[in-house]
XYZ file of C-alpha atoms in Angstrom:
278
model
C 43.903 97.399 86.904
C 42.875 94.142 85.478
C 43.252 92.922 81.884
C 40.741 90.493 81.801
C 37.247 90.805 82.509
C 37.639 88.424 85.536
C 40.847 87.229 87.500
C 42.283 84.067 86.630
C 43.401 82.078 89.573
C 45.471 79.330 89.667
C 43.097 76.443 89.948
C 41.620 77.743 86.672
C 44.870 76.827 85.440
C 45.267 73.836 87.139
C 42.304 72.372 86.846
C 42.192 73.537 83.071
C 45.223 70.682 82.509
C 44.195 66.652 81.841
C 44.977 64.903 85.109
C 47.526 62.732 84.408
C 49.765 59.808 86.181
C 53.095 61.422 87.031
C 56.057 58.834 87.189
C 58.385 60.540 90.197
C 61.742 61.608 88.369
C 64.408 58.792 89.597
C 67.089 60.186 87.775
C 68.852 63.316 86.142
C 67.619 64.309 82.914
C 70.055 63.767 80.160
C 68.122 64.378 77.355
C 65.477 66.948 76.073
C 62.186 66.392 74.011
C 60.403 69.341 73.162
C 57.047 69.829 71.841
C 56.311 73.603 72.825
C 56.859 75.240 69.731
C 59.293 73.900 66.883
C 59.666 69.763 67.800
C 63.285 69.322 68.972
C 65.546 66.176 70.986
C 68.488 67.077 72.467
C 70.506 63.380 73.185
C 74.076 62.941 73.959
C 73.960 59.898 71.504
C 74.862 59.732 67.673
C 71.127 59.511 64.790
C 71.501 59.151 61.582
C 70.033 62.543 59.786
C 68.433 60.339 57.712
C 66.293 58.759 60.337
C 66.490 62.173 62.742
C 62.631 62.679 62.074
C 61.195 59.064 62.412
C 63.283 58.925 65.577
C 61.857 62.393 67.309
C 58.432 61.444 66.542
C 59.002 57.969 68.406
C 60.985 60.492 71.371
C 57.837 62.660 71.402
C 55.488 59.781 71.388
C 57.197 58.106 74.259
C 57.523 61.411 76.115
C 53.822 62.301 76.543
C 53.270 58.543 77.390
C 55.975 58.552 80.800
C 54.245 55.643 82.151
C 54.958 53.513 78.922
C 53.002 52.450 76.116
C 53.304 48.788 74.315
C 54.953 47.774 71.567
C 51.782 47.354 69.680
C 50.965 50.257 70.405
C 53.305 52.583 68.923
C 53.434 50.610 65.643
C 49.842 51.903 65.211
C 50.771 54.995 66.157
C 53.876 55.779 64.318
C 53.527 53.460 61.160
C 49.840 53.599 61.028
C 49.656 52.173 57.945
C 51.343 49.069 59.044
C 54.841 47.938 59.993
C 57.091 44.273 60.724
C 57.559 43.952 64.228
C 61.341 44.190 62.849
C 61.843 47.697 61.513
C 60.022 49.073 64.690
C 62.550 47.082 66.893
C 65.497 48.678 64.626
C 63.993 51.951 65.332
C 63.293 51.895 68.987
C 67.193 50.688 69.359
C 68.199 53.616 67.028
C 66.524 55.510 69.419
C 67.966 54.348 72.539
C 71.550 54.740 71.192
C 70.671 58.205 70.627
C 69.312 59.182 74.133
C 72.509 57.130 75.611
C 72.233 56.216 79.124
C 71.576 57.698 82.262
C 74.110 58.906 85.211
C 74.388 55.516 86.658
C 74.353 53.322 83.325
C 70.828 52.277 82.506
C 70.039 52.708 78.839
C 67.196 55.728 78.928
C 64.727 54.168 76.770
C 64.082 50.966 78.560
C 61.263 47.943 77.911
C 59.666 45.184 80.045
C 57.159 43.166 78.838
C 56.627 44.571 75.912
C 56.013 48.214 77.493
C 58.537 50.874 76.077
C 59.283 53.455 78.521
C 62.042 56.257 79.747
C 63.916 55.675 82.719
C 61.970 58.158 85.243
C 63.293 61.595 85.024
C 65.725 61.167 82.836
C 63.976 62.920 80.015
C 62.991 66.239 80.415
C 59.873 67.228 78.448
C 58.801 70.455 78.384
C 55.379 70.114 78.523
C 56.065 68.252 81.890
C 58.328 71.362 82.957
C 55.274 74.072 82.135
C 53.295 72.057 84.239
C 55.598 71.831 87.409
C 55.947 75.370 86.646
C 51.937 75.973 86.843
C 52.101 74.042 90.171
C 54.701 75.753 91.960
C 53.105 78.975 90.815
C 49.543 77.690 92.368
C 51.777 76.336 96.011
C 53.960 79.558 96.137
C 52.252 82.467 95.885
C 55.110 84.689 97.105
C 56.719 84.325 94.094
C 53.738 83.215 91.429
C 54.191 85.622 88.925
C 57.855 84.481 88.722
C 56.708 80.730 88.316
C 54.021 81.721 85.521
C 56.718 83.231 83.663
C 58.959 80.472 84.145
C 56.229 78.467 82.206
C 55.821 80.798 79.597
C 59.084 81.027 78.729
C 59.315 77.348 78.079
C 56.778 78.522 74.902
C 58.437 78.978 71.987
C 55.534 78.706 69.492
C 52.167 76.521 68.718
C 52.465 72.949 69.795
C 54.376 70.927 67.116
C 54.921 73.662 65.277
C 55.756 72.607 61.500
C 55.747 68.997 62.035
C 56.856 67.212 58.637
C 53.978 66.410 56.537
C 52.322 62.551 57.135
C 53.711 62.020 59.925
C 52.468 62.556 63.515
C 49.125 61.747 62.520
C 48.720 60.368 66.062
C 47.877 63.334 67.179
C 44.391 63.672 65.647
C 43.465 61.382 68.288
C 44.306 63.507 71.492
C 43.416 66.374 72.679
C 46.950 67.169 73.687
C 47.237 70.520 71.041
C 44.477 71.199 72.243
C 45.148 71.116 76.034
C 48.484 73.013 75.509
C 46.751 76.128 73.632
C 44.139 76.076 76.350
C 46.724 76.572 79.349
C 49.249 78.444 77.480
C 46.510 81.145 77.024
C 45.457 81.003 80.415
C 49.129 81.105 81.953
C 49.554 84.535 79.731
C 46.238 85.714 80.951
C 47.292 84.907 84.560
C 50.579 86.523 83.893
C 49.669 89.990 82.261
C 46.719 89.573 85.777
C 49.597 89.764 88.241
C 51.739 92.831 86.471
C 49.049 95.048 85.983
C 47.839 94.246 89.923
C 51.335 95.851 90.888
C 50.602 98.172 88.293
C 53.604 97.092 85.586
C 51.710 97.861 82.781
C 54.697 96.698 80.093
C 54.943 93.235 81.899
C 51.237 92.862 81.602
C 51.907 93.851 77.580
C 54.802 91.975 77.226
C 52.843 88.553 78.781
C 50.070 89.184 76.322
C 52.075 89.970 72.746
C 53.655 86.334 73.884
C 50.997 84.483 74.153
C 49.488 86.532 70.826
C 52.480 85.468 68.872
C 51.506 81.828 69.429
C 47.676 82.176 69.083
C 47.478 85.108 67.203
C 43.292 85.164 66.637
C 42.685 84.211 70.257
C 39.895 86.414 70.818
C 40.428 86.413 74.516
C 43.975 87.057 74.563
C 42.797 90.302 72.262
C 39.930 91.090 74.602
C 42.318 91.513 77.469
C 44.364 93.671 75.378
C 42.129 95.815 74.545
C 41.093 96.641 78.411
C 44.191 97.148 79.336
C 45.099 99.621 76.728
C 41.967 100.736 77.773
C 43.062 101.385 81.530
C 46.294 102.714 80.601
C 47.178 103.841 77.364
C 46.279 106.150 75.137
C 43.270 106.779 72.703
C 45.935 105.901 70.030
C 47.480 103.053 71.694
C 43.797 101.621 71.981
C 42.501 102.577 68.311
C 46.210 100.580 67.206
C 45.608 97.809 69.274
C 41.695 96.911 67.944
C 43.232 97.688 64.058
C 45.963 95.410 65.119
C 43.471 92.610 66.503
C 41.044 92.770 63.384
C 43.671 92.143 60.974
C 44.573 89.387 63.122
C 41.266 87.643 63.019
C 41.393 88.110 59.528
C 44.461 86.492 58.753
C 44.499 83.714 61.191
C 41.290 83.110 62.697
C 37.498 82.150 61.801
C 36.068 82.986 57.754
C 33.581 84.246 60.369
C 35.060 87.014 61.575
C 35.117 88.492 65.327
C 32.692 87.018 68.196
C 29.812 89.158 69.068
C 31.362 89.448 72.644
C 34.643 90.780 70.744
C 32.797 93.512 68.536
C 30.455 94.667 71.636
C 33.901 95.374 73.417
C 35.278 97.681 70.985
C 31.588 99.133 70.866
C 31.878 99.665 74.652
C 35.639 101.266 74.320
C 35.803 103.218 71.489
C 32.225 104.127 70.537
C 31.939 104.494 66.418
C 35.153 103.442 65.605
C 33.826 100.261 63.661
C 31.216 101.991 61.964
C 34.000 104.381 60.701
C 36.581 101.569 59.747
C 33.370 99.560 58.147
């Protein structure tokens, strides 16, 4: 049975990331940065609580940037409404006492020339780790369904979930939330693909309420749904699952209500059952 009204393959999902330079990991990671879901660092060092949320923005900052961004740089980024050259400079060394040092002494956050950058592989970001994830899954294909949950379960929620207010206004200027929803979705669709070809029809649900709870109106997500409840579940189980997609769309997607291609679905599935909720 399929979920999805065509197979997603692996260089879907590969090719759905932005190409990036990859520094190659010279060292253990000793400290954490993550952006999947809730913001987070995890250092060995000792931060002020006071200055805990300047100092994860700068972590996060740094950590999508692994082959270093200048000085300059990051004061536009992080104080964009201006800062002295001085209170960056205090907060870049807060930072580096808080991420400590790696195994064989080298401070983790380290500069030359002006270029502020972590020691390779000593930070482990878990946006870098989903992607590993997605590329083991697309080299070993023995054991891909394992690897595409190993990505998943690096998810704990929207990108940057509840960021403080006024800061990380940065991110207005990538396309990095953007990038993550994209292959997060595809990675469940991918997932909830490979149980239901072995015919594990709760895997297949379980990788698809996942990836619902962090993009709860993704029409797509709810389109696969739908087919597989379709294939093997019950009238009820079907009729539950397009009442629970419609509220969905109401509450957390478009004032436009459900694509055309989402409404001609339900149409094809359960014939009159929007003209008798309408």
């Amino acid at each position: 049975p399929a979920v999805g009204s065509k197979r997603v393959s692996m260089d879907q999902l590969v090719d759905a990331l932005v190409a990036e330079h990859r520094v190659a990991a010279e060292h253990e990671s000793v400290a954490r940065v993550r952006i999947l879901g809730p913001v987070e660092v995890s250092a060995p060092g000792d931060v002020d609580p006071d200055r805990r949320e300047l100092l994860t923005e700068l972590a996060c900052f740094l950590a999508i940037h692994p082959t270093g961004v200048h000085a300059n740089r990051i004061s536009a980024a992080v104080w964009p409404r201006g800062v002295e050259p001085e209170v960056r400079d205090t907060a870049l060394a807060q930072l580096s006492t808080w991420l400590g040092t790696t195994s064989d002494g080298a401070p983790v956050l380290q500069q030359e020339l002006g270029i502020w950058s972590f020691a390779p592989g000593a930070v482990d970001l878990d946006w870098t780790s989903f992607r590993d994830a997605l590329n083991r899954a697309s080299d070993d294909g023995a054991r891909r369904e394992t690897h595409l949950r190993a990505a998943l379960d690096l998810v704990e929620g929207p990108a940057f979930d509840g960021i403080p207010s006024g800061r990380y206004g940065w991110l207005a200027a990538t396309t990095l939330e953007s990038d993550i929803a994209m292959a997060v979705n595809l990675t469940v669709l991918a997932a909830a693909e490979a149980a239901a070809v072995r015919d594990d029809e709760d895997a297949a649900r379980a990788a698809l309420a996942q990836g619902l709870r962090m993009s709860p109106a993704s029409e797509e997500l709810w389109r696969s749904r739908l087919r597989l409840e379709s294939h093997v579940g019950s009238r009820d189980d079907l009729e539950t699952a397009i009442g629970d997609m419609y509220a969905a769309i109401a509450e957390h997607g478009s004032p436009m209500g459900s694509a055309a291609e989402t409404d001609a679905l339900v149409d094809e599935l359960l014939p009159g059952y929007r003209t008798r909720v309408a």
